[in-house]
mmCIF file of C-alpha atoms in Angstrom:
data_model
loop_
_atom_site.group_PDB
_atom_site.id
_atom_site.type_symbol
_atom_site.label_atom_id
_atom_site.label_comp_id
_atom_site.label_asym_id
_atom_site.label_seq_id
_atom_site.Cartn_x
_atom_site.Cartn_y
_atom_site.Cartn_z
ATOM 1 C CA MET B 32 59.254 -43.786 -62.434
ATOM 2 C CA ASN B 33 57.870 -41.476 -65.151
ATOM 3 C CA PHE B 34 54.589 -40.048 -64.041
ATOM 4 C CA GLN B 35 54.006 -37.465 -66.708
ATOM 5 C CA LYS B 36 52.102 -39.633 -69.205
ATOM 6 C CA GLN B 37 49.641 -41.053 -66.657
ATOM 7 C CA ALA B 38 49.244 -37.692 -64.916
ATOM 8 C CA GLN B 39 48.434 -35.975 -68.211
ATOM 9 C CA LEU B 40 45.906 -38.634 -69.086
ATOM 10 C CA VAL B 41 44.153 -38.219 -65.711
ATOM 11 C CA LYS B 42 44.137 -34.449 -66.073
ATOM 12 C CA GLU B 43 42.629 -34.666 -69.523
ATOM 13 C CA GLU B 44 39.953 -37.141 -68.507
ATOM 14 C CA VAL B 45 38.968 -35.097 -65.478
ATOM 15 C CA THR B 46 38.733 -31.946 -67.601
ATOM 16 C CA GLU B 47 36.578 -33.730 -70.119
ATOM 17 C CA ALA B 48 34.327 -35.187 -67.478
ATOM 18 C CA VAL B 49 33.830 -31.777 -65.857
ATOM 19 C CA ARG B 50 32.967 -30.368 -69.297
ATOM 20 C CA LYS B 51 30.185 -32.955 -69.599
ATOM 21 C CA SER B 52 29.050 -32.504 -65.998
ATOM 22 C CA VAL B 53 26.055 -30.950 -64.251
ATOM 23 C CA ASN B 54 28.243 -27.946 -63.408
ATOM 24 C CA PRO B 55 30.926 -27.403 -66.046
ATOM 25 C CA ALA B 56 32.082 -24.114 -64.499
ATOM 26 C CA ARG B 57 33.424 -25.713 -61.311
ATOM 27 C CA GLU B 58 36.931 -26.984 -60.620
ATOM 28 C CA CYS B 59 37.571 -30.650 -59.854
ATOM 29 C CA GLN B 60 40.788 -31.016 -57.859
ATOM 30 C CA ILE B 61 42.890 -34.185 -58.280
ATOM 31 C CA ILE B 62 44.217 -35.649 -54.999
ATOM 32 C CA ALA B 63 47.179 -37.868 -55.744
ATOM 33 C CA VAL B 64 46.981 -40.736 -53.238
ATOM 34 C CA THR B 65 50.571 -41.441 -52.311
ATOM 35 C CA LYS B 66 50.069 -44.105 -49.643
ATOM 36 C CA TYR B 67 51.558 -46.680 -52.061
ATOM 37 C CA VAL B 68 54.980 -45.029 -52.316
ATOM 38 C CA ASP B 69 57.714 -43.561 -50.144
ATOM 39 C CA ALA B 70 58.714 -39.922 -49.708
ATOM 40 C CA ASP B 71 61.320 -39.983 -52.497
ATOM 41 C CA VAL B 72 58.821 -41.211 -55.087
ATOM 42 C CA THR B 73 56.217 -38.803 -53.763
ATOM 43 C CA ARG B 74 58.702 -35.933 -54.240
ATOM 44 C CA GLN B 75 59.275 -37.084 -57.806
ATOM 45 C CA LEU B 76 55.541 -37.180 -58.481
ATOM 46 C CA VAL B 77 55.027 -33.659 -57.191
ATOM 47 C CA GLU B 78 58.012 -32.223 -59.113
ATOM 48 C CA GLU B 79 57.168 -33.975 -62.393
ATOM 49 C CA THR B 80 53.400 -33.529 -62.490
ATOM 50 C CA GLY B 81 52.594 -30.378 -60.511
ATOM 51 C CA PHE B 82 50.148 -32.288 -58.332
ATOM 52 C CA HIS B 83 50.241 -30.661 -54.934
ATOM 53 C CA HIS B 84 47.166 -32.123 -53.291
ATOM 54 C CA LEU B 85 48.280 -35.390 -51.745
ATOM 55 C CA GLY B 86 46.278 -38.000 -49.893
ATOM 56 C CA GLU B 87 47.406 -40.365 -47.137
ATOM 57 C CA ASN B 88 45.580 -42.852 -44.913
ATOM 58 C CA ARG B 89 48.121 -44.219 -42.448
ATOM 59 C CA VAL B 90 49.167 -41.991 -39.552
ATOM 60 C CA PRO B 91 52.872 -42.926 -39.061
ATOM 61 C CA GLN B 92 53.632 -42.935 -42.776
ATOM 62 C CA PHE B 93 51.809 -39.625 -43.284
ATOM 63 C CA LEU B 94 53.672 -37.836 -40.520
ATOM 64 C CA ALA B 95 57.080 -39.132 -41.681
ATOM 65 C CA LYS B 96 56.344 -38.182 -45.278
ATOM 66 C CA LYS B 97 55.058 -34.728 -44.375
ATOM 67 C CA ASP B 98 58.250 -34.063 -42.398
ATOM 68 C CA LYS B 99 60.538 -35.141 -45.289
ATOM 69 C CA LEU B 100 58.590 -33.085 -47.806
ATOM 70 C CA SER B 101 58.160 -29.957 -45.787
ATOM 71 C CA ASP B 102 59.963 -27.858 -48.378
ATOM 72 C CA LEU B 103 57.273 -28.582 -50.999
ATOM 73 C CA PRO B 104 53.999 -26.615 -51.371
ATOM 74 C CA ILE B 105 51.729 -29.585 -50.529
ATOM 75 C CA THR B 106 48.111 -29.546 -49.380
ATOM 76 C CA TRP B 107 47.693 -32.668 -47.249
ATOM 77 C CA HIS B 108 44.432 -34.705 -47.233
ATOM 78 C CA PHE B 109 43.941 -37.479 -44.718
ATOM 79 C CA ILE B 110 41.579 -39.779 -46.507
ATOM 80 C CA GLY B 111 41.355 -42.893 -44.375
ATOM 81 C CA SER B 112 39.336 -43.918 -41.335
ATOM 82 C CA LEU B 113 40.869 -42.401 -38.231
ATOM 83 C CA GLN B 114 40.756 -44.118 -34.842
ATOM 84 C CA ARG B 115 39.897 -41.760 -31.986
ATOM 85 C CA ARG B 116 43.088 -42.635 -30.126
ATOM 86 C CA LYS B 117 45.153 -41.375 -33.088
ATOM 87 C CA VAL B 118 43.332 -38.086 -33.561
ATOM 88 C CA LYS B 119 45.785 -36.211 -31.323
ATOM 89 C CA ASP B 120 48.688 -37.361 -33.490
ATOM 90 C CA VAL B 121 47.398 -36.316 -36.846
ATOM 91 C CA ILE B 122 44.589 -33.775 -36.827
ATOM 92 C CA ASN B 123 46.720 -30.617 -36.486
ATOM 93 C CA HIS B 124 48.925 -31.689 -39.364
ATOM 94 C CA VAL B 125 46.267 -32.023 -42.096
ATOM 95 C CA ASP B 126 44.695 -29.480 -44.377
ATOM 96 C CA TYR B 127 41.619 -31.597 -45.070
ATOM 97 C CA PHE B 128 40.152 -34.597 -43.299
ATOM 98 C CA HIS B 129 37.912 -36.732 -45.534
ATOM 99 C CA ALA B 130 36.446 -39.301 -43.192
ATOM 100 C CA LEU B 131 34.422 -37.762 -40.371
ATOM 101 C CA ASP B 132 32.210 -40.817 -39.861
ATOM 102 C CA SER B 133 30.790 -40.555 -36.313
ATOM 103 C CA VAL B 134 29.852 -38.023 -33.713
ATOM 104 C CA SER B 135 32.326 -39.599 -31.265
ATOM 105 C CA LEU B 136 35.137 -38.904 -33.721
ATOM 106 C CA ALA B 137 33.904 -35.297 -34.043
ATOM 107 C CA ARG B 138 34.031 -34.950 -30.236
ATOM 108 C CA GLU B 139 37.641 -36.152 -30.192
ATOM 109 C CA ILE B 140 38.635 -33.719 -33.025
ATOM 110 C CA GLN B 141 36.988 -30.917 -31.096
ATOM 111 C CA LYS B 142 39.018 -31.860 -28.036
ATOM 112 C CA ARG B 143 42.365 -32.167 -29.834
ATOM 113 C CA ALA B 144 42.317 -29.618 -32.670
ATOM 114 C CA GLU B 145 44.135 -26.330 -32.192
ATOM 115 C CA LYS B 146 42.196 -24.615 -35.000
ATOM 116 C CA PRO B 147 39.118 -25.276 -37.134
ATOM 117 C CA ILE B 148 39.673 -28.332 -39.319
ATOM 118 C CA ALA B 149 38.200 -28.602 -42.826
ATOM 119 C CA CYS B 150 36.302 -31.882 -42.628
ATOM 120 C CA PHE B 151 34.157 -33.919 -45.022
ATOM 121 C CA LEU B 152 31.179 -35.706 -43.483
ATOM 122 C CA GLN B 153 31.440 -39.329 -44.695
ATOM 123 C CA VAL B 154 28.084 -40.670 -45.819
ATOM 124 C CA ASN B 155 27.056 -44.252 -46.521
ATOM 125 C CA LEU B 156 24.073 -43.890 -48.838
ATOM 126 C CA SER B 157 24.559 -47.407 -50.178
ATOM 127 C CA ARG B 158 24.242 -48.749 -46.627
ATOM 128 C CA GLU B 159 27.220 -51.141 -47.008
ATOM 129 C CA GLU B 160 28.041 -52.900 -43.763
ATOM 130 C CA SER B 161 31.731 -52.911 -44.697
ATOM 131 C CA LYS B 162 31.900 -49.091 -45.040
ATOM 132 C CA HIS B 163 31.935 -46.373 -42.465
ATOM 133 C CA GLY B 164 29.818 -43.201 -42.644
ATOM 134 C CA PHE B 165 26.412 -41.851 -41.687
ATOM 135 C CA PHE B 166 23.188 -43.345 -42.987
ATOM 136 C CA ILE B 167 20.970 -40.663 -44.429
ATOM 137 C CA GLU B 168 18.424 -40.861 -41.586
ATOM 138 C CA ASN B 169 21.171 -40.115 -38.978
ATOM 139 C CA ILE B 170 22.662 -37.040 -40.662
ATOM 140 C CA ASP B 171 20.378 -34.365 -39.138
ATOM 141 C CA SER B 172 20.904 -35.501 -35.564
ATOM 142 C CA ALA B 173 24.651 -35.672 -36.139
ATOM 143 C CA LEU B 174 24.733 -32.140 -37.511
ATOM 144 C CA GLU B 175 22.857 -30.873 -34.480
ATOM 145 C CA GLU B 176 25.589 -32.227 -32.204
ATOM 146 C CA ILE B 177 28.503 -31.221 -34.451
ATOM 147 C CA ALA B 178 27.122 -27.679 -34.729
ATOM 148 C CA ALA B 179 28.361 -27.064 -31.202
ATOM 149 C CA PHE B 180 31.969 -27.866 -32.172
ATOM 150 C CA ASP B 181 33.915 -24.755 -33.205
ATOM 151 C CA LYS B 182 36.984 -26.760 -34.236
ATOM 152 C CA ILE B 183 35.091 -28.565 -37.071
ATOM 153 C CA ARG B 184 34.241 -26.945 -40.330
ATOM 154 C CA LEU B 185 32.135 -29.196 -42.557
ATOM 155 C CA VAL B 186 33.188 -28.218 -46.028
ATOM 156 C CA GLY B 187 31.422 -31.056 -47.828
ATOM 157 C CA LEU B 188 30.442 -34.693 -48.144
ATOM 158 C CA MET B 189 32.601 -37.755 -48.909
ATOM 159 C CA THR B 190 31.408 -41.100 -50.167
ATOM 160 C CA MET B 191 32.856 -44.277 -51.736
ATOM 161 C CA ALA B 192 31.102 -46.489 -54.242
ATOM 162 C CA PRO B 193 30.658 -50.244 -53.631
ATOM 163 C CA ALA B 194 33.698 -52.103 -55.004
ATOM 164 C CA GLU B 195 31.741 -54.469 -57.235
ATOM 165 C CA ALA B 196 28.994 -52.033 -58.329
ATOM 166 C CA GLU B 197 28.051 -51.570 -61.973
ATOM 167 C CA PRO B 198 28.698 -48.139 -63.502
ATOM 168 C CA SER B 199 24.944 -47.355 -63.470
ATOM 169 C CA GLU B 200 24.792 -48.065 -59.736
ATOM 170 C CA ILE B 201 27.856 -45.952 -59.111
ATOM 171 C CA ASP B 202 26.450 -43.131 -61.164
ATOM 172 C CA LYS B 203 23.212 -43.254 -59.193
ATOM 173 C CA LEU B 204 25.041 -43.184 -55.845
ATOM 174 C CA PHE B 205 27.198 -40.233 -56.856
ATOM 175 C CA ASN B 206 24.091 -38.382 -58.087
ATOM 176 C CA GLN B 207 22.290 -38.988 -54.791
ATOM 177 C CA THR B 208 25.344 -37.723 -52.895
ATOM 178 C CA ARG B 209 25.501 -34.563 -54.962
ATOM 179 C CA ILE B 210 21.855 -33.861 -54.413
ATOM 180 C CA LEU B 211 22.294 -34.302 -50.623
ATOM 181 C CA GLN B 212 25.374 -32.085 -50.711
ATOM 182 C CA GLN B 213 23.428 -29.343 -52.458
ATOM 183 C CA GLU B 214 20.499 -29.649 -50.029
ATOM 184 C CA LEU B 215 22.850 -29.251 -47.056
ATOM 185 C CA ALA B 216 24.633 -26.301 -48.671
ATOM 186 C CA GLU B 217 21.265 -24.590 -49.157
ATOM 187 C CA ARG B 218 20.589 -24.730 -45.456
ATOM 188 C CA LYS B 219 23.488 -22.306 -44.843
ATOM 189 C CA ILE B 220 24.278 -23.786 -41.460
ATOM 190 C CA PRO B 221 27.034 -21.779 -39.672
ATOM 191 C CA GLY B 222 30.344 -23.618 -39.880
ATOM 192 C CA MET B 223 28.967 -26.091 -42.382
ATOM 193 C CA PRO B 224 29.217 -24.585 -45.891
ATOM 194 C CA PHE B 225 28.991 -28.038 -47.601
ATOM 195 C CA THR B 226 30.356 -26.591 -50.850
ATOM 196 C CA GLU B 227 32.655 -29.535 -51.666
ATOM 197 C CA LEU B 228 32.088 -33.148 -52.791
ATOM 198 C CA SER B 229 34.845 -35.733 -52.352
ATOM 199 C CA MET B 230 34.130 -38.911 -54.333
ATOM 200 C CA GLY B 231 35.632 -41.038 -57.029
ATOM 201 C CA MET B 232 38.859 -43.084 -57.087
ATOM 202 C CA SER B 233 41.025 -44.610 -59.784
ATOM 203 C CA SER B 234 38.238 -46.928 -61.028
ATOM 204 C CA ASP B 235 35.348 -44.451 -61.080
ATOM 205 C CA TYR B 236 36.723 -40.896 -60.993
ATOM 206 C CA GLN B 237 35.268 -39.938 -64.376
ATOM 207 C CA LEU B 238 31.771 -40.853 -63.180
ATOM 208 C CA ALA B 239 32.418 -38.794 -60.022
ATOM 209 C CA ALA B 240 33.592 -35.767 -61.936
ATOM 210 C CA ILE B 241 30.601 -35.919 -64.218
ATOM 211 C CA GLN B 242 28.289 -36.017 -61.200
ATOM 212 C CA GLY B 243 29.846 -32.966 -59.587
ATOM 213 C CA ALA B 244 32.822 -34.044 -57.511
ATOM 214 C CA THR B 245 35.133 -31.215 -56.546
ATOM 215 C CA PHE B 246 37.793 -33.655 -55.279
ATOM 216 C CA VAL B 247 38.700 -36.993 -56.831
ATOM 217 C CA ARG B 248 41.198 -39.328 -55.100
ATOM 218 C CA ILE B 249 43.514 -41.154 -57.547
ATOM 219 C CA GLY B 250 46.294 -43.493 -56.505
ATOM 220 C CA SER B 251 46.966 -46.811 -58.217
ATOM 221 C CA LEU B 252 46.319 -45.360 -61.689
ATOM 222 C CA LEU B 253 49.267 -42.987 -61.251
ATOM 223 C CA PHE B 254 51.654 -45.745 -60.288
ATOM 224 C CA GLU B 255 50.942 -48.396 -62.980
#
């Protein structure tokens, strides 16, 4: 596969979206979601495009791929929902975990992690029943409990837009998430800097970048 054309298009569009954004001085990091492909194709992607932030969401495939690509300078993001029984297998092998969606999961990470883990608090501001994440009214009580866990560092928020939403709805959701992220950052809670914002995928990453995302997760677009 030749990734260079698509990768360059994505880079240019992210750069342009950031230029138009609420904070054009910030960096928006592209996470290449490689769950669709094997380790050999992933290696080719990294070597051809320079992408070194990679996202995975299946534990066995992630661990096997990480082992095979250990010679490459990769920053690994686990972006999928994580069952508590699998925390022990994966949490000490990731650089960022994007789906901290319950206090019970936080407790399990605290129990299993060998060092502080950079986590994104997953929020569900659209209140979709099919999606995980905290409703806005539950965030404060969750943070009170998580504050006691020294193995969790809440670096930011993560959200996903509804699959069938109109661009105007997605833009509104991303804007609400950014405002919430900024409010939490201003609290300066120890161990919870909330400086980052993980939102936007192949179908809506430009909207996310315009609204202040610092990480966008792009998969299928790279492998067309």
